[in-house]
Amino acid sequence: TEGAGHSALEMDGAHGPALAPTGQRLLLDGSPCGEGRHGHRVPWQQYWALFVWQMLLVLQYALTRAICKLGIPDDCHPHASLLEVVHDFQVMFTMGFIIAVLTGVHLPDRFGYLFCFSKPRPRGVAFLLIFLAGGPVFGSLGLVPFLRRISITTSFLEGSWVNQAIAALLVLGAVFLLLWHFVCAFKHNPIQGFMAYALSRVAVWLFYVIYLGVASCTADVSVHLHHYVIGFLCALLAEFNHPASLTLLAAGSAVFVQGIAAYDADPVIEDHRPFYFLF
């Protein structure tokens, strides 16, 4: 369905849980519980969905590196060594896996919604276009001198009022989109589903808040919230089968990969303190 109520958080279907033989225990989704040795069956479709998702991330990574050779953006890192590329992939695959699981990409209904290419609603075409174009478009924004000066960090206070106004609008837009997803989760899911959605996202966001807070209070440690982290945190919200959520997942994931591919998967803190080797 096209509505926002159809999500991976729902515990039962539109007609209630499936019936099971007398005395057989049910799982949370109402399906029969496979008991005993060899009772578990490997859901190969979920592994296939995860593989497709990770290959999409690799495709965006390769596209970004190709665009970098054209000077978009004009400050791409060279990625001179194989070790740098392997490190990028390690971070991209790990964080990409988290995005896939929390947004339900590996689940049949969610995967079918995102990658539907049949009429009357070929949503897969829109998803791929937004995802594949998102990286190059975001990278090209830095070529516009006016946009290049826009910052959502504390440095925007030192800029002009136009800079401050645009940065404030970006923050307000992000907050609205965040709140929309939480309201959507509350309206279209039971309380258990809403709490699962809210707590899982808040836990990840809170971790970064604490991480940055501790780092900013530590001497000789500088903090830089890379945009690949922002894309990652935004994409985590996009779990729902709704056009707005589909767009957020595609755009947020594209920015996430573009940040890693163009500038390396650098940590959000830089420790300037000297290291000592003790023997």
Tab-separated table of N, CA, C and O in Angstrom, residues 188-269:
chain	number	residue	atom	x	y	z
A	188	HIS	N	0.506	5.038	13.457
A	188	HIS	CA	0.222	3.846	12.657
A	188	HIS	C	0.786	2.556	13.245
A	188	HIS	O	0.861	1.550	12.544
A	189	ASN	N	1.169	2.585	14.497
A	189	ASN	CA	1.703	1.381	15.127
A	189	ASN	C	1.196	1.249	16.547
A	189	ASN	O	0.845	2.252	17.185
A	190	PRO	N	1.147	0.037	17.069
A	190	PRO	CA	0.829	-0.129	18.487
A	190	PRO	C	1.929	0.479	19.335
A	190	PRO	O	3.016	0.804	18.844
A	191	ILE	N	1.655	0.633	20.625
A	191	ILE	CA	2.606	1.319	21.500
A	191	ILE	C	3.943	0.591	21.546
A	191	ILE	O	5.010	1.209	21.632
A	192	GLN	N	3.916	-0.762	21.456
A	192	GLN	CA	5.179	-1.501	21.450
A	192	GLN	C	6.011	-1.168	20.214
A	192	GLN	O	7.228	-1.021	20.288
A	193	GLY	N	5.341	-1.053	19.056
A	193	GLY	CA	6.046	-0.718	17.833
A	193	GLY	C	6.609	0.694	17.875
A	193	GLY	O	7.732	0.938	17.440
A	194	PHE	N	5.820	1.633	18.409
A	194	PHE	CA	6.305	3.009	18.506
A	194	PHE	C	7.510	3.109	19.430
A	194	PHE	O	8.491	3.786	19.119
A	195	MET	N	7.450	2.429	20.567
A	195	MET	CA	8.571	2.482	21.511
A	195	MET	C	9.817	1.849	20.910
A	195	MET	O	10.937	2.340	21.098
A	196	ALA	N	9.639	0.747	20.176
A	196	ALA	CA	10.782	0.116	19.519
A	196	ALA	C	11.405	1.063	18.512
A	196	ALA	O	12.636	1.196	18.425
A	197	TYR	N	10.563	1.737	17.723
A	197	TYR	CA	11.059	2.685	16.732
A	197	TYR	C	11.767	3.857	17.412
A	197	TYR	O	12.900	4.212	17.050
A	198	ALA	N	11.106	4.467	18.378
A	198	ALA	CA	11.647	5.676	19.012
A	198	ALA	C	12.933	5.394	19.780
A	198	ALA	O	13.936	6.101	19.611
A	199	LEU	N	12.920	4.359	20.605
A	199	LEU	CA	14.087	4.095	21.451
A	199	LEU	C	15.299	3.675	20.632
A	199	LEU	O	16.434	4.035	20.961
A	200	SER	N	15.089	2.910	19.562
A	200	SER	CA	16.230	2.470	18.749
A	200	SER	C	16.896	3.659	18.063
A	200	SER	O	18.131	3.717	17.974
A	201	ARG	N	16.108	4.622	17.580
A	201	ARG	CA	16.706	5.798	16.934
A	201	ARG	C	17.314	6.746	17.949
A	201	ARG	O	18.435	7.241	17.766
A	202	VAL	N	16.591	6.983	19.037
A	202	VAL	CA	17.103	7.898	20.065
A	202	VAL	C	18.404	7.362	20.657
A	202	VAL	O	19.319	8.136	20.965
A	203	ALA	N	18.518	6.048	20.782
A	203	ALA	CA	19.737	5.466	21.341
A	203	ALA	C	20.949	5.794	20.474
A	203	ALA	O	22.015	6.168	20.988
A	204	VAL	N	20.794	5.671	19.148
A	204	VAL	CA	21.911	5.975	18.245
A	204	VAL	C	22.228	7.457	18.268
A	204	VAL	O	23.390	7.868	18.359
A	205	TRP	N	21.192	8.300	18.195
A	205	TRP	CA	21.407	9.740	18.232
A	205	TRP	C	22.041	10.175	19.551
A	205	TRP	O	22.958	11.007	19.577
A	206	LEU	N	21.548	9.601	20.655
A	206	LEU	CA	22.071	9.972	21.965
A	206	LEU	C	23.537	9.574	22.111
A	206	LEU	O	24.327	10.279	22.756
A	207	PHE	N	23.902	8.447	21.513
A	207	PHE	CA	25.301	8.030	21.565
A	207	PHE	C	26.204	9.091	20.952
A	207	PHE	O	27.240	9.445	21.523
A	208	TYR	N	25.821	9.604	19.790
A	208	TYR	CA	26.648	10.620	19.142
A	208	TYR	C	26.650	11.931	19.920
A	208	TYR	O	27.659	12.637	19.961
A	209	VAL	N	25.518	12.273	20.538
A	209	VAL	CA	25.470	13.491	21.354
A	209	VAL	C	26.440	13.381	22.523
A	209	VAL	O	27.208	14.315	22.814
A	210	ILE	N	26.420	12.241	23.206
A	210	ILE	CA	27.330	12.045	24.336
A	210	ILE	C	28.773	12.004	23.860
A	210	ILE	O	29.675	12.597	24.475
A	211	TYR	N	28.995	11.312	22.743
A	211	TYR	CA	30.343	11.204	22.179
A	211	TYR	C	30.917	12.581	21.861
A	211	TYR	O	32.047	12.921	22.248
A	212	LEU	N	30.140	13.407	21.186
A	212	LEU	CA	30.604	14.744	20.832
A	212	LEU	C	30.720	15.638	22.057
A	212	LEU	O	31.618	16.483	22.140
A	213	GLY	N	29.806	15.455	23.006
A	213	GLY	CA	29.874	16.252	24.228
A	213	GLY	C	31.125	15.967	25.029
A	213	GLY	O	31.803	16.890	25.509
A	214	VAL	N	31.460	14.698	25.174
A	214	VAL	CA	32.675	14.327	25.911
A	214	VAL	C	33.913	14.826	25.173
A	214	VAL	O	34.853	15.349	25.781
A	215	ALA	N	33.915	14.694	23.861
A	215	ALA	CA	35.068	15.133	23.072
A	215	ALA	C	35.268	16.639	23.152
A	215	ALA	O	36.394	17.136	23.251
A	216	SER	N	34.158	17.399	23.103
A	216	SER	CA	34.279	18.854	23.135
A	216	SER	C	34.777	19.368	24.474
A	216	SER	O	35.314	20.473	24.561
A	217	CYS	N	34.607	18.567	25.516
A	217	CYS	CA	35.073	18.966	26.846
A	217	CYS	C	36.473	18.452	27.143
A	217	CYS	O	36.984	18.651	28.256
A	218	THR	N	37.086	17.790	26.188
A	218	THR	CA	38.422	17.229	26.369
A	218	THR	C	39.455	18.139	25.717
A	218	THR	O	39.287	18.553	24.561
A	219	ALA	N	40.481	18.459	26.447
A	219	ALA	CA	41.524	19.339	25.929
A	219	ALA	C	42.271	18.674	24.778
A	219	ALA	O	42.455	17.447	24.760
A	220	ASP	N	42.686	19.474	23.810
A	220	ASP	CA	43.462	19.034	22.654
A	220	ASP	C	42.702	18.058	21.759
A	220	ASP	O	43.307	17.264	21.033
A	221	VAL	N	41.380	18.093	21.816
A	221	VAL	CA	40.555	17.253	20.956
A	221	VAL	C	39.590	18.154	20.193
A	221	VAL	O	38.838	18.924	20.794
A	222	SER	N	39.621	18.101	18.870
A	222	SER	CA	38.713	18.890	18.032
A	222	SER	C	37.598	17.997	17.505
A	222	SER	O	37.785	16.794	17.309
A	223	VAL	N	36.440	18.606	17.291
A	223	VAL	CA	35.241	17.875	16.876
A	223	VAL	C	34.808	18.362	15.499
A	223	VAL	O	34.755	19.568	15.238
A	224	HIS	N	34.518	17.419	14.607
A	224	HIS	CA	33.967	17.750	13.288
A	224	HIS	C	32.923	16.703	12.929
A	224	HIS	O	33.250	15.531	12.724
A	225	LEU	N	31.676	17.136	12.896
A	225	LEU	CA	30.578	16.216	12.564
A	225	LEU	C	30.486	16.104	11.045
A	225	LEU	O	29.869	16.928	10.384
A	226	HIS	N	31.121	15.091	10.485
A	226	HIS	CA	31.153	14.901	9.035
A	226	HIS	C	29.749	14.661	8.497
A	226	HIS	O	28.898	14.059	9.161
A	227	HIS	N	29.531	15.099	7.253
A	227	HIS	CA	28.179	14.983	6.721
A	227	HIS	C	27.795	13.538	6.430
A	227	HIS	O	26.611	13.229	6.299
A	228	TYR	N	28.752	12.627	6.364
A	228	TYR	CA	28.360	11.220	6.197
A	228	TYR	C	27.662	10.711	7.457
A	228	TYR	O	26.767	9.854	7.373
A	229	VAL	N	28.038	11.253	8.618
A	229	VAL	CA	27.367	10.879	9.864
A	229	VAL	C	25.960	11.467	9.902
A	229	VAL	O	25.004	10.806	10.335
A	230	ILE	N	25.811	12.714	9.440
A	230	ILE	CA	24.489	13.338	9.402
A	230	ILE	C	23.566	12.563	8.463
A	230	ILE	O	22.400	12.298	8.789
A	231	GLY	N	24.074	12.182	7.277
A	231	GLY	CA	23.274	11.382	6.358
A	231	GLY	C	22.868	10.056	6.977
A	231	GLY	O	21.733	9.592	6.806
A	232	PHE	N	23.785	9.430	7.685
A	232	PHE	CA	23.509	8.162	8.365
A	232	PHE	C	22.407	8.323	9.401
A	232	PHE	O	21.452	7.539	9.446
A	233	LEU	N	22.506	9.355	10.246
A	233	LEU	CA	21.529	9.561	11.310
A	233	LEU	C	20.150	9.885	10.748
A	233	LEU	O	19.134	9.466	11.315
A	234	CYS	N	20.102	10.623	9.649
A	234	CYS	CA	18.812	10.940	9.038
A	234	CYS	C	18.194	9.718	8.363
A	234	CYS	O	16.984	9.475	8.472
A	235	ALA	N	19.012	8.926	7.686
A	235	ALA	CA	18.496	7.747	6.988
A	235	ALA	C	17.907	6.725	7.954
A	235	ALA	O	17.007	5.962	7.578
A	236	LEU	N	18.393	6.700	9.197
A	236	LEU	CA	17.884	5.738	10.170
A	236	LEU	C	16.393	5.909	10.441
A	236	LEU	O	15.717	4.959	10.855
A	237	LEU	N	15.862	7.105	10.222
A	237	LEU	CA	14.457	7.365	10.520
A	237	LEU	C	13.519	6.774	9.478
A	237	LEU	O	12.343	6.542	9.746
A	238	ALA	N	14.026	6.530	8.272
A	238	ALA	CA	13.174	6.288	7.102
A	238	ALA	C	12.727	4.835	7.009
A	238	ALA	O	13.138	4.104	6.109
A	239	GLU	N	11.846	4.426	7.891
A	239	GLU	CA	11.397	3.032	7.916
A	239	GLU	C	10.055	2.806	7.224
A	239	GLU	O	9.693	1.670	6.918
A	240	PHE	N	9.322	3.850	6.928
A	240	PHE	CA	7.928	3.681	6.554
A	240	PHE	C	7.711	3.614	5.048
A	240	PHE	O	8.439	4.234	4.277
A	241	ASN	N	6.680	2.871	4.671
A	241	ASN	CA	6.293	2.765	3.273
A	241	ASN	C	5.458	3.982	2.897
A	241	ASN	O	4.229	3.934	2.772
A	242	HIS	N	6.165	5.088	2.729
A	242	HIS	CA	5.549	6.374	2.409
A	242	HIS	C	6.525	7.127	1.515
A	242	HIS	O	7.739	7.017	1.704
A	243	PRO	N	6.056	7.900	0.540
A	243	PRO	CA	6.981	8.611	-0.348
A	243	PRO	C	7.983	9.491	0.372
A	243	PRO	O	9.149	9.576	-0.031
A	244	ALA	N	7.567	10.159	1.460
A	244	ALA	CA	8.498	11.016	2.200
A	244	ALA	C	9.607	10.191	2.836
A	244	ALA	O	10.784	10.582	2.833
A	245	SER	N	9.254	9.041	3.372
A	245	SER	CA	10.241	8.186	4.008
A	245	SER	C	11.157	7.548	2.970
A	245	SER	O	12.361	7.383	3.193
A	246	LEU	N	10.597	7.180	1.817
A	246	LEU	CA	11.413	6.648	0.722
A	246	LEU	C	12.438	7.680	0.264
A	246	LEU	O	13.609	7.362	0.043
A	247	THR	N	11.997	8.920	0.139
A	247	THR	CA	12.898	9.992	-0.293
A	247	THR	C	14.001	10.226	0.722
A	247	THR	O	15.173	10.404	0.358
A	248	LEU	N	13.646	10.214	2.000
A	248	LEU	CA	14.648	10.430	3.045
A	248	LEU	C	15.675	9.309	3.062
A	248	LEU	O	16.877	9.558	3.214
A	249	LEU	N	15.218	8.071	2.893
A	249	LEU	CA	16.149	6.947	2.883
A	249	LEU	C	17.113	7.050	1.714
A	249	LEU	O	18.325	6.850	1.867
A	250	ALA	N	16.593	7.360	0.526
A	250	ALA	CA	17.442	7.465	-0.661
A	250	ALA	C	18.421	8.628	-0.547
A	250	ALA	O	19.625	8.473	-0.790
A	251	ALA	N	17.939	9.810	-0.159
A	251	ALA	CA	18.795	10.993	-0.080
A	251	ALA	C	19.781	10.890	1.070
A	251	ALA	O	20.971	11.200	0.918
A	252	GLY	N	19.303	10.450	2.248
A	252	GLY	CA	20.200	10.331	3.393
A	252	GLY	C	21.297	9.311	3.159
A	252	GLY	O	22.469	9.552	3.498
A	253	SER	N	20.963	8.177	2.556
A	253	SER	CA	21.964	7.150	2.271
A	253	SER	C	22.953	7.624	1.213
A	253	SER	O	24.149	7.308	1.280
A	254	ALA	N	22.471	8.396	0.239
A	254	ALA	CA	23.362	8.929	-0.791
A	254	ALA	C	24.377	9.892	-0.187
A	254	ALA	O	25.572	9.840	-0.513
A	255	VAL	N	23.924	10.780	0.691
A	255	VAL	CA	24.833	11.722	1.346
A	255	VAL	C	25.814	10.975	2.240
A	255	VAL	O	27.004	11.317	2.317
A	256	PHE	N	25.335	9.936	2.896
A	256	PHE	CA	26.195	9.106	3.745
A	256	PHE	C	27.342	8.505	2.943
A	256	PHE	O	28.515	8.617	3.324
A	257	VAL	N	27.037	7.888	1.807
A	257	VAL	CA	28.081	7.256	0.998
A	257	VAL	C	28.970	8.317	0.345
A	257	VAL	O	30.194	8.153	0.276
A	258	GLN	N	28.377	9.417	-0.116
A	258	GLN	CA	29.163	10.464	-0.766
A	258	GLN	C	30.203	11.042	0.181
A	258	GLN	O	31.345	11.316	-0.216
A	259	GLY	N	29.822	11.212	1.435
A	259	GLY	CA	30.768	11.748	2.409
A	259	GLY	C	31.959	10.837	2.630
A	259	GLY	O	33.103	11.302	2.764
A	260	ILE	N	31.704	9.532	2.647
A	260	ILE	CA	32.793	8.569	2.830
A	260	ILE	C	33.652	8.485	1.575
A	260	ILE	O	34.889	8.491	1.643
A	261	ALA	N	33.018	8.417	0.413
A	261	ALA	CA	33.754	8.227	-0.835
A	261	ALA	C	34.588	9.445	-1.207
A	261	ALA	O	35.701	9.316	-1.719
A	262	ALA	N	34.067	10.624	-0.950
A	262	ALA	CA	34.771	11.843	-1.363
A	262	ALA	C	35.806	12.299	-0.352
A	262	ALA	O	36.842	12.860	-0.722
A	263	TYR	N	35.539	12.042	0.948
A	263	TYR	CA	36.396	12.641	1.980
A	263	TYR	C	36.956	11.640	2.984
A	263	TYR	O	37.515	12.047	3.988
A	264	ASP	N	36.781	10.370	2.774
A	264	ASP	CA	37.235	9.330	3.696
A	264	ASP	C	36.253	9.183	4.866
A	264	ASP	O	35.523	10.112	5.202
A	265	ALA	N	36.292	8.023	5.488
A	265	ALA	CA	35.464	7.750	6.664
A	265	ALA	C	36.228	8.172	7.915
A	265	ALA	O	36.572	7.355	8.773
A	266	ASP	N	36.498	9.464	8.020
A	266	ASP	CA	37.255	9.975	9.157
A	266	ASP	C	36.397	9.973	10.410
A	266	ASP	O	35.173	10.153	10.344
A	267	PRO	N	37.003	9.805	11.582
A	267	PRO	CA	36.239	9.885	12.833
A	267	PRO	C	35.765	11.308	13.081
A	267	PRO	O	36.293	12.268	12.501
A	268	VAL	N	34.771	11.442	13.950
A	268	VAL	CA	34.199	12.766	14.218
A	268	VAL	C	35.058	13.572	15.181
A	268	VAL	O	34.778	14.752	15.411
A	269	ILE	N	36.094	12.962	15.760
A	269	ILE	CA	36.996	13.707	16.634
A	269	ILE	C	38.424	13.544	16.123
A	269	ILE	O	38.754	12.570	15.445
